[in-house]
Structures are given as structure tokens and as C-alpha cells.
Amino acid sequence: MQADIRQVADGIHLVHGSNTNWVILTEGDAVTLVDTGYPGDREKVLASLAAVGSSPEAVTAVLVTHAHNDHLGSAEYLSSTYGTPVYTHEAEVPHARRDFLHQVSVGQVLKNAWRPGVVPWAVHALRSGGTAHVPVAEPRAFPGEGALDLPGRPVPVHTPGHTAGHCAFHLPEAGVVISGDGLVNGHPTSRVAGPQLLPVMFHHDRGGALASLDAFEALPGDILLPGHGPVHRGSVREAAGRARERAV
């Protein structure tokens, strides 16, 4: 099955892999890749680059919203094979190296197996490399404040809670927010559609994730590109507010 690629604005593509999204930002021949899906999504990642007229050699950098396996999957492959630098928030760097792992455990999944959608999701996650060991050997912290000097000029926004170093990316000129797992628009284990926080078991710090909705509410934009679920068109501020209401 091929990845589902949606162009949401000039030079901005949201790619739906297997239960997880990544984003391709193009500028001329150069590309910024935000997240890389599960380890098992590698061929889809490469195919999605080809589909937008690019290649792995053209990826200037991989930006990681957070270091869970379903977002980190092919980051080290691109780094070791093509020399692509991998950037993430400084608090997420040791997580990406796998100095520690803040990710839902098998035990937590089993405790929630009675919930609708959890077992099919867990089977898919296991088959896609959800428990594989995929550290990034040399992840780098963002070099400074403000917009990154990369295609798309993404601005990192620290949104901790899902993980300590979770980071969203704001594209001010396009009115786009790449929200990772800090604010999603659906998930196989969720029974509701639309803007929401992920279920409690997925967050390292649920209270922090709830508090980080303040940061999303402060970002001007009308296109939300989540780590899970379809693109959300409409006020990002209102989307964050809706997620807050659902979380209470």
C-alpha cells in the first residue's frame, strides 16, 4: 500500500503512512522532512519523496517532533545512509539517542486492551516496528531561536507533555502548524474525530500535554498538520480549544 500524499499548500505535503503522518517541505530542489513514520514505513517515506519530485539525497534535514518509534522510524537510516542531519528539541536529544525511552509500554497497552481499537492498533504497531530499537546515533539540538534555515523556514515550538522534548513546527507565512502528537486530529484508538489529545496512556506527562495546548492556541494559522489523523482546516487556536474541552 502506498502512502497517501496530500498537498496542503505550495511546497507543503502531508503524508499519511501506516497510522502516522509525516510532512514534506519543498523549496526548489531541497527538502525538509518532518518525522519519518514507523521503521516499517521506510519504503513509503522514500516513495513519498519521489512522488513530490524529490529524493532522499535532497533532504536537507530531518526534523523530529518527538522520538517515539512511529515518528523516528527512518531518521537514523537517512542519517547513516545519506548523511542527513537529524534535529530535535534539546530535551528530546537523549530520547532520540535512546539514553532512555518514554513510550507506552506493553504492560500499559495490555491494561487498556479492553478499549475499542487498542488491540488492532497494537498488532499494527508491532508489525510496523513499534518496539524496534531505532536510536539516532548523533541527533542535534536546534541551532538557535526562531526560524530554522531550512526549506519551509519552520519555527520550532516546544510543546512538552507527550514527551519532555516534544516540539511542534510553525510555518507563519503559510499559516500552517505541524503539531506532531501534541495535538492530533484522530487516532485508531480514539472513538472521536477532530482535534484532540491522544489517549492518556500515550503521554509521558498528561498534565504537561494539556498545558501545552496554550502554546498551540497562541499560534496563528488555519491549517493543522497532525501526527495522526487528517489535515484540519480552520483556526488552530480553536482546534486547540476544542481539544482542551474534550480532555476535561
PDB file of C-alpha atoms in Angstrom:
ATOM      1  CA  MET A   1       0.000   0.000   0.000  1.00  0.00           C
ATOM      2  CA  GLN A   2       1.333   3.412  -0.979  1.00  0.00           C
ATOM      3  CA  ALA A   3       1.336   6.383   1.342  1.00  0.00           C
ATOM      4  CA  ASP A   4      -1.463   8.907   0.885  1.00  0.00           C
ATOM      5  CA  ILE A   5       0.090  12.257  -0.088  1.00  0.00           C
ATOM      6  CA  ARG A   6      -1.886  15.479   0.217  1.00  0.00           C
ATOM      7  CA  GLN A   7      -0.569  18.857  -0.940  1.00  0.00           C
ATOM      8  CA  VAL A   8      -1.984  21.352   1.567  1.00  0.00           C
ATOM      9  CA  ALA A   9      -0.194  24.492   0.339  1.00  0.00           C
ATOM     10  CA  ASP A  10       2.616  25.435  -2.026  1.00  0.00           C
ATOM     11  CA  GLY A  11       5.611  23.289  -1.165  1.00  0.00           C
ATOM     12  CA  ILE A  12       3.861  21.605   1.784  1.00  0.00           C
ATOM     13  CA  HIS A  13       2.703  17.986   1.696  1.00  0.00           C
ATOM     14  CA  LEU A  14       1.098  15.927   4.460  1.00  0.00           C
ATOM     15  CA  VAL A  15       1.784  12.217   4.023  1.00  0.00           C
ATOM     16  CA  HIS A  16      -0.365   9.567   5.708  1.00  0.00           C
ATOM     17  CA  GLY A  17       1.741   6.473   6.309  1.00  0.00           C
ATOM     18  CA  SER A  18       0.568   3.489   8.319  1.00  0.00           C
ATOM     19  CA  ASN A  19      -1.327   5.179  11.161  1.00  0.00           C
ATOM     20  CA  THR A  20       1.251   8.003  11.382  1.00  0.00           C
ATOM     21  CA  ASN A  21       1.873  11.122   9.322  1.00  0.00           C
ATOM     22  CA  TRP A  22       4.982  12.929   8.159  1.00  0.00           C
ATOM     23  CA  VAL A  23       5.398  16.247   6.349  1.00  0.00           C
ATOM     24  CA  ILE A  24       7.496  17.164   3.327  1.00  0.00           C
ATOM     25  CA  LEU A  25       8.508  20.806   2.869  1.00  0.00           C
ATOM     26  CA  THR A  26       9.990  21.615  -0.542  1.00  0.00           C
ATOM     27  CA  GLU A  27      11.928  24.653  -1.710  1.00  0.00           C
ATOM     28  CA  GLY A  28      13.401  24.336  -5.163  1.00  0.00           C
ATOM     29  CA  ASP A  29      15.368  21.086  -5.198  1.00  0.00           C
ATOM     30  CA  ALA A  30      15.760  20.962  -1.416  1.00  0.00           C
ATOM     31  CA  VAL A  31      13.519  19.271   1.149  1.00  0.00           C
ATOM     32  CA  THR A  32      12.870  19.315   4.875  1.00  0.00           C
ATOM     33  CA  LEU A  33      11.313  16.101   6.169  1.00  0.00           C
ATOM     34  CA  VAL A  34       9.360  16.370   9.417  1.00  0.00           C
ATOM     35  CA  ASP A  35       9.128  12.928  11.075  1.00  0.00           C
ATOM     36  CA  THR A  36       9.617   9.608   9.291  1.00  0.00           C
ATOM     37  CA  GLY A  37       6.843   7.227  10.362  1.00  0.00           C
ATOM     38  CA  TYR A  38       7.375   3.729  11.739  1.00  0.00           C
ATOM     39  CA  PRO A  39      10.513   1.733  10.870  1.00  0.00           C
ATOM     40  CA  GLY A  40       8.225  -0.315   8.623  1.00  0.00           C
ATOM     41  CA  ASP A  41       7.211   2.812   6.716  1.00  0.00           C
ATOM     42  CA  ARG A  42      10.640   3.291   5.132  1.00  0.00           C
ATOM     43  CA  GLU A  43       9.624   2.384   1.583  1.00  0.00           C
ATOM     44  CA  LYS A  44       6.606   4.688   1.911  1.00  0.00           C
ATOM     45  CA  VAL A  45       8.847   7.524   3.058  1.00  0.00           C
ATOM     46  CA  LEU A  46      11.145   7.055   0.074  1.00  0.00           C
ATOM     47  CA  ALA A  47       8.195   6.706  -2.306  1.00  0.00           C
ATOM     48  CA  SER A  48       6.583   9.863  -0.942  1.00  0.00           C
ATOM     49  CA  LEU A  49       9.767  11.828  -1.611  1.00  0.00           C
ATOM     50  CA  ALA A  50       9.813  10.532  -5.181  1.00  0.00           C
ATOM     51  CA  ALA A  51       6.124  11.376  -5.603  1.00  0.00           C
ATOM     52  CA  VAL A  52       6.777  15.059  -4.880  1.00  0.00           C
ATOM     53  CA  GLY A  53       9.688  15.091  -7.313  1.00  0.00           C
ATOM     54  CA  SER A  54      12.437  14.694  -4.754  1.00  0.00           C
ATOM     55  CA  SER A  55      14.793  12.057  -3.368  1.00  0.00           C
ATOM     56  CA  PRO A  56      16.464  11.136  -0.074  1.00  0.00           C
ATOM     57  CA  GLU A  57      19.657  12.802  -1.304  1.00  0.00           C
ATOM     58  CA  ALA A  58      17.749  16.106  -1.476  1.00  0.00           C
ATOM     59  CA  VAL A  59      16.626  16.018   2.165  1.00  0.00           C
ATOM     60  CA  THR A  60      18.469  18.892   3.817  1.00  0.00           C
ATOM     61  CA  ALA A  61      17.419  17.802   7.304  1.00  0.00           C
ATOM     62  CA  VAL A  62      15.061  15.550   9.214  1.00  0.00           C
ATOM     63  CA  LEU A  63      13.135  17.335  11.967  1.00  0.00           C
ATOM     64  CA  VAL A  64      11.749  15.093  14.694  1.00  0.00           C
ATOM     65  CA  THR A  65       8.694  16.263  16.628  1.00  0.00           C
ATOM     66  CA  HIS A  66       9.460  13.591  19.225  1.00  0.00           C
ATOM     67  CA  ALA A  67      11.365  10.347  19.447  1.00  0.00           C
ATOM     68  CA  HIS A  68       8.620   7.720  19.553  1.00  0.00           C
ATOM     69  CA  ASN A  69       9.222   4.876  17.117  1.00  0.00           C
ATOM     70  CA  ASP A  70       6.272   5.780  14.906  1.00  0.00           C
ATOM     71  CA  HIS A  71       7.871   9.175  14.181  1.00  0.00           C
ATOM     72  CA  LEU A  72      11.569   8.325  14.443  1.00  0.00           C
ATOM     73  CA  GLY A  73      11.444   5.200  12.270  1.00  0.00           C
ATOM     74  CA  SER A  74      13.782   6.060   9.381  1.00  0.00           C
ATOM     75  CA  ALA A  75      15.668   9.013  10.844  1.00  0.00           C
ATOM     76  CA  GLU A  76      18.871   7.069  11.534  1.00  0.00           C
ATOM     77  CA  TYR A  77      18.620   5.300   8.178  1.00  0.00           C
ATOM     78  CA  LEU A  78      18.605   8.662   6.379  1.00  0.00           C
ATOM     79  CA  SER A  79      21.397   9.961   8.592  1.00  0.00           C
ATOM     80  CA  SER A  80      23.706   6.963   8.211  1.00  0.00           C
ATOM     81  CA  THR A  81      22.970   6.352   4.525  1.00  0.00           C
ATOM     82  CA  TYR A  82      22.806   9.887   3.155  1.00  0.00           C
ATOM     83  CA  GLY A  83      24.466  11.978   5.855  1.00  0.00           C
ATOM     84  CA  THR A  84      21.208  13.779   6.610  1.00  0.00           C
ATOM     85  CA  PRO A  85      21.328  15.736   9.887  1.00  0.00           C
ATOM     86  CA  VAL A  86      18.573  14.926  12.375  1.00  0.00           C
ATOM     87  CA  TYR A  87      17.337  17.799  14.549  1.00  0.00           C
ATOM     88  CA  THR A  88      15.044  17.774  17.550  1.00  0.00           C
ATOM     89  CA  HIS A  89      14.491  19.822  20.707  1.00  0.00           C
ATOM     90  CA  GLU A  90      17.434  19.730  23.129  1.00  0.00           C
ATOM     91  CA  ALA A  91      15.286  17.936  25.721  1.00  0.00           C
ATOM     92  CA  GLU A  92      14.494  15.231  23.152  1.00  0.00           C
ATOM     93  CA  VAL A  93      18.088  14.634  22.028  1.00  0.00           C
ATOM     94  CA  PRO A  94      18.841  11.983  24.696  1.00  0.00           C
ATOM     95  CA  HIS A  95      15.481  10.361  23.994  1.00  0.00           C
ATOM     96  CA  ALA A  96      16.348  10.120  20.287  1.00  0.00           C
ATOM     97  CA  ARG A  97      19.698   8.546  21.224  1.00  0.00           C
ATOM     98  CA  ARG A  98      17.754   6.086  23.404  1.00  0.00           C
ATOM     99  CA  ASP A  99      19.561   7.098  26.567  1.00  0.00           C
ATOM    100  CA  PHE A 100      16.067   6.374  27.916  1.00  0.00           C
ATOM    101  CA  LEU A 101      12.683   5.526  26.436  1.00  0.00           C
ATOM    102  CA  HIS A 102       9.465   7.355  27.256  1.00  0.00           C
ATOM    103  CA  GLN A 103       6.986   5.364  25.212  1.00  0.00           C
ATOM    104  CA  VAL A 104       3.819   3.441  26.010  1.00  0.00           C
ATOM    105  CA  SER A 105       4.810   0.054  27.411  1.00  0.00           C
ATOM    106  CA  VAL A 106       3.465  -3.364  26.521  1.00  0.00           C
ATOM    107  CA  GLY A 107       2.043  -3.535  30.044  1.00  0.00           C
ATOM    108  CA  GLN A 108       0.147  -0.275  29.602  1.00  0.00           C
ATOM    109  CA  VAL A 109      -1.243  -1.487  26.303  1.00  0.00           C
ATOM    110  CA  LEU A 110      -2.406  -4.738  27.884  1.00  0.00           C
ATOM    111  CA  LYS A 111      -4.149  -2.824  30.676  1.00  0.00           C
ATOM    112  CA  ASN A 112      -6.025  -0.864  28.010  1.00  0.00           C
ATOM    113  CA  ALA A 113      -6.701  -3.801  25.680  1.00  0.00           C
ATOM    114  CA  TRP A 114     -10.400  -3.713  26.569  1.00  0.00           C
ATOM    115  CA  ARG A 115     -10.748  -0.302  24.924  1.00  0.00           C
ATOM    116  CA  PRO A 116     -12.100  -0.259  21.338  1.00  0.00           C
ATOM    117  CA  GLY A 117      -9.366  -0.086  18.738  1.00  0.00           C
ATOM    118  CA  VAL A 118      -6.451  -0.786  21.057  1.00  0.00           C
ATOM    119  CA  VAL A 119      -5.761  -4.404  20.047  1.00  0.00           C
ATOM    120  CA  PRO A 120      -5.806  -3.769  16.252  1.00  0.00           C
ATOM    121  CA  TRP A 121      -3.607  -0.720  16.770  1.00  0.00           C
ATOM    122  CA  ALA A 122      -1.158  -2.718  18.917  1.00  0.00           C
ATOM    123  CA  VAL A 123      -0.912  -5.530  16.356  1.00  0.00           C
ATOM    124  CA  HIS A 124      -0.205  -2.993  13.616  1.00  0.00           C
ATOM    125  CA  ALA A 125       2.356  -1.184  15.772  1.00  0.00           C
ATOM    126  CA  LEU A 126       4.242  -4.406  16.465  1.00  0.00           C
ATOM    127  CA  ARG A 127       4.252  -5.403  12.792  1.00  0.00           C
ATOM    128  CA  SER A 128       5.483  -1.924  11.808  1.00  0.00           C
ATOM    129  CA  GLY A 129       8.421  -1.840  14.220  1.00  0.00           C
ATOM    130  CA  GLY A 130       6.793  -0.090  17.139  1.00  0.00           C
ATOM    131  CA  THR A 131       9.069  -1.897  19.607  1.00  0.00           C
ATOM    132  CA  ALA A 132      12.202  -1.944  17.430  1.00  0.00           C
ATOM    133  CA  HIS A 133      15.419  -0.353  18.649  1.00  0.00           C
ATOM    134  CA  VAL A 134      15.960   2.576  16.278  1.00  0.00           C
ATOM    135  CA  PRO A 135      18.160   5.150  18.047  1.00  0.00           C
ATOM    136  CA  VAL A 136      19.635   8.107  16.210  1.00  0.00           C
ATOM    137  CA  ALA A 137      23.408   7.988  16.689  1.00  0.00           C
ATOM    138  CA  GLU A 138      24.003  11.735  16.544  1.00  0.00           C
ATOM    139  CA  PRO A 139      20.793  13.750  16.948  1.00  0.00           C
ATOM    140  CA  ARG A 140      21.313  17.502  17.075  1.00  0.00           C
ATOM    141  CA  ALA A 141      19.532  20.199  19.043  1.00  0.00           C
ATOM    142  CA  PHE A 142      18.090  23.088  17.067  1.00  0.00           C
ATOM    143  CA  PRO A 143      20.936  25.559  16.425  1.00  0.00           C
ATOM    144  CA  GLY A 144      19.139  28.640  17.762  1.00  0.00           C
ATOM    145  CA  GLU A 145      15.921  30.514  18.352  1.00  0.00           C
ATOM    146  CA  GLY A 146      13.401  31.342  15.644  1.00  0.00           C
ATOM    147  CA  ALA A 147      13.026  30.009  12.128  1.00  0.00           C
ATOM    148  CA  LEU A 148      15.396  27.287  11.005  1.00  0.00           C
ATOM    149  CA  ASP A 149      17.463  27.943   7.885  1.00  0.00           C
ATOM    150  CA  LEU A 150      15.847  25.039   6.064  1.00  0.00           C
ATOM    151  CA  PRO A 151      13.246  24.607   3.308  1.00  0.00           C
ATOM    152  CA  GLY A 152       9.913  25.897   4.625  1.00  0.00           C
ATOM    153  CA  ARG A 153      11.610  28.014   7.318  1.00  0.00           C
ATOM    154  CA  PRO A 154       9.911  26.069  10.143  1.00  0.00           C
ATOM    155  CA  VAL A 155       9.868  27.649  13.598  1.00  0.00           C
ATOM    156  CA  PRO A 156      10.234  25.121  16.450  1.00  0.00           C
ATOM    157  CA  VAL A 157       7.698  25.491  19.279  1.00  0.00           C
ATOM    158  CA  HIS A 158       8.394  23.485  22.432  1.00  0.00           C
ATOM    159  CA  THR A 159       5.188  21.677  23.442  1.00  0.00           C
ATOM    160  CA  PRO A 160       6.214  19.251  26.206  1.00  0.00           C
ATOM    161  CA  GLY A 161       3.972  16.669  27.774  1.00  0.00           C
ATOM    162  CA  HIS A 162       3.607  13.916  25.229  1.00  0.00           C
ATOM    163  CA  THR A 163       7.373  13.662  25.725  1.00  0.00           C
ATOM    164  CA  ALA A 164       9.656  16.086  27.562  1.00  0.00           C
ATOM    165  CA  GLY A 165      11.089  17.481  24.350  1.00  0.00           C
ATOM    166  CA  HIS A 166       8.036  17.291  22.102  1.00  0.00           C
ATOM    167  CA  CYS A 167       8.143  20.087  19.559  1.00  0.00           C
ATOM    168  CA  ALA A 168       5.674  21.473  17.037  1.00  0.00           C
ATOM    169  CA  PHE A 169       6.692  23.495  13.985  1.00  0.00           C
ATOM    170  CA  HIS A 170       5.057  26.735  12.866  1.00  0.00           C
ATOM    171  CA  LEU A 171       5.149  27.937   9.264  1.00  0.00           C
ATOM    172  CA  PRO A 172       3.956  31.530   9.797  1.00  0.00           C
ATOM    173  CA  GLU A 173       3.858  32.653   6.169  1.00  0.00           C
ATOM    174  CA  ALA A 174       1.734  29.659   5.162  1.00  0.00           C
ATOM    175  CA  GLY A 175      -0.454  29.720   8.286  1.00  0.00           C
ATOM    176  CA  VAL A 176       0.465  26.093   8.976  1.00  0.00           C
ATOM    177  CA  VAL A 177       1.184  24.323  12.261  1.00  0.00           C
ATOM    178  CA  ILE A 178       2.803  20.881  12.238  1.00  0.00           C
ATOM    179  CA  SER A 179       1.629  19.564  15.574  1.00  0.00           C
ATOM    180  CA  GLY A 180       3.141  16.088  15.931  1.00  0.00           C
ATOM    181  CA  ASP A 181       1.390  14.280  18.782  1.00  0.00           C
ATOM    182  CA  GLY A 182       0.834  17.385  20.883  1.00  0.00           C
ATOM    183  CA  LEU A 183      -2.477  17.972  19.099  1.00  0.00           C
ATOM    184  CA  VAL A 184      -3.928  15.324  16.804  1.00  0.00           C
ATOM    185  CA  ASN A 185      -6.989  15.019  14.611  1.00  0.00           C
ATOM    186  CA  GLY A 186      -7.831  11.375  15.246  1.00  0.00           C
ATOM    187  CA  HIS A 187      -6.172   8.070  16.147  1.00  0.00           C
ATOM    188  CA  PRO A 188      -7.024   4.376  15.673  1.00  0.00           C
ATOM    189  CA  THR A 189      -7.572   4.044  19.433  1.00  0.00           C
ATOM    190  CA  SER A 190      -9.846   7.091  19.661  1.00  0.00           C
ATOM    191  CA  ARG A 191     -13.586   6.872  19.217  1.00  0.00           C
ATOM    192  CA  VAL A 192     -13.962  10.550  18.283  1.00  0.00           C
ATOM    193  CA  ALA A 193     -12.885  12.526  15.229  1.00  0.00           C
ATOM    194  CA  GLY A 194     -11.489  16.027  15.155  1.00  0.00           C
ATOM    195  CA  PRO A 195      -8.927  17.930  17.235  1.00  0.00           C
ATOM    196  CA  GLN A 196      -7.990  16.129  20.449  1.00  0.00           C
ATOM    197  CA  LEU A 197      -5.226  14.964  22.734  1.00  0.00           C
ATOM    198  CA  LEU A 198      -4.145  11.372  22.389  1.00  0.00           C
ATOM    199  CA  PRO A 199      -5.485   8.899  24.964  1.00  0.00           C
ATOM    200  CA  VAL A 200      -3.846   9.165  28.389  1.00  0.00           C
ATOM    201  CA  MET A 201      -1.643   6.070  28.046  1.00  0.00           C
ATOM    202  CA  PHE A 202       0.392   7.639  25.254  1.00  0.00           C
ATOM    203  CA  HIS A 203       1.582  10.701  27.206  1.00  0.00           C
ATOM    204  CA  HIS A 204       4.660  10.818  29.409  1.00  0.00           C
ATOM    205  CA  ASP A 205       3.056  13.775  31.237  1.00  0.00           C
ATOM    206  CA  ARG A 206      -0.647  14.213  30.519  1.00  0.00           C
ATOM    207  CA  GLY A 207      -0.814  17.434  32.557  1.00  0.00           C
ATOM    208  CA  GLY A 208       2.052  18.868  30.551  1.00  0.00           C
ATOM    209  CA  ALA A 209       0.366  17.907  27.295  1.00  0.00           C
ATOM    210  CA  LEU A 210      -2.786  19.689  28.416  1.00  0.00           C
ATOM    211  CA  ALA A 211      -0.786  22.781  29.417  1.00  0.00           C
ATOM    212  CA  SER A 212       0.980  22.828  26.031  1.00  0.00           C
ATOM    213  CA  LEU A 213      -2.354  23.457  24.340  1.00  0.00           C
ATOM    214  CA  ASP A 214      -1.726  27.061  25.464  1.00  0.00           C
ATOM    215  CA  ALA A 215       1.214  27.178  23.054  1.00  0.00           C
ATOM    216  CA  PHE A 216      -0.922  25.880  20.193  1.00  0.00           C
ATOM    217  CA  GLU A 217      -3.644  28.423  20.971  1.00  0.00           C
ATOM    218  CA  ALA A 218      -1.043  31.193  20.604  1.00  0.00           C
ATOM    219  CA  LEU A 219      -0.014  30.162  17.078  1.00  0.00           C
ATOM    220  CA  PRO A 220      -1.753  31.995  14.234  1.00  0.00           C
ATOM    221  CA  GLY A 221      -2.725  29.604  11.497  1.00  0.00           C
ATOM    222  CA  ASP A 222      -5.604  27.930   9.738  1.00  0.00           C
ATOM    223  CA  ILE A 223      -4.052  24.620   8.670  1.00  0.00           C
ATOM    224  CA  LEU A 224      -3.133  21.970  11.233  1.00  0.00           C
ATOM    225  CA  LEU A 225      -0.966  19.052  10.134  1.00  0.00           C
ATOM    226  CA  PRO A 226      -1.163  16.461  12.941  1.00  0.00           C
ATOM    227  CA  GLY A 227       0.927  13.400  13.645  1.00  0.00           C
ATOM    228  CA  HIS A 228      -2.267  11.324  13.456  1.00  0.00           C
ATOM    229  CA  GLY A 229      -5.483  11.936  11.582  1.00  0.00           C
ATOM    230  CA  PRO A 230      -6.328  14.061   8.536  1.00  0.00           C
ATOM    231  CA  VAL A 231      -5.413  17.684   7.912  1.00  0.00           C
ATOM    232  CA  HIS A 232      -7.546  20.108   9.912  1.00  0.00           C
ATOM    233  CA  ARG A 233      -8.546  23.262   8.087  1.00  0.00           C
ATOM    234  CA  GLY A 234      -9.705  26.029  10.371  1.00  0.00           C
ATOM    235  CA  SER A 235      -8.367  28.098  13.238  1.00  0.00           C
ATOM    236  CA  VAL A 236      -5.534  26.317  15.038  1.00  0.00           C
ATOM    237  CA  ARG A 237      -6.451  28.292  18.152  1.00  0.00           C
ATOM    238  CA  GLU A 238      -9.992  26.946  18.031  1.00  0.00           C
ATOM    239  CA  ALA A 239      -8.719  23.425  17.358  1.00  0.00           C
ATOM    240  CA  ALA A 240      -6.579  23.568  20.480  1.00  0.00           C
ATOM    241  CA  GLY A 241      -9.517  24.885  22.458  1.00  0.00           C
ATOM    242  CA  ARG A 242     -11.687  22.024  21.256  1.00  0.00           C
ATOM    243  CA  ALA A 243      -9.043  19.523  22.299  1.00  0.00           C
ATOM    244  CA  ARG A 244      -8.919  21.120  25.726  1.00  0.00           C
ATOM    245  CA  GLU A 245     -12.684  20.830  26.137  1.00  0.00           C
ATOM    246  CA  ARG A 246     -12.585  17.158  25.179  1.00  0.00           C
ATOM    247  CA  ALA A 247      -9.752  16.453  27.594  1.00  0.00           C
ATOM    248  CA  VAL A 248     -11.545  17.793  30.666  1.00  0.00           C
TER     249      VAL A 248
END
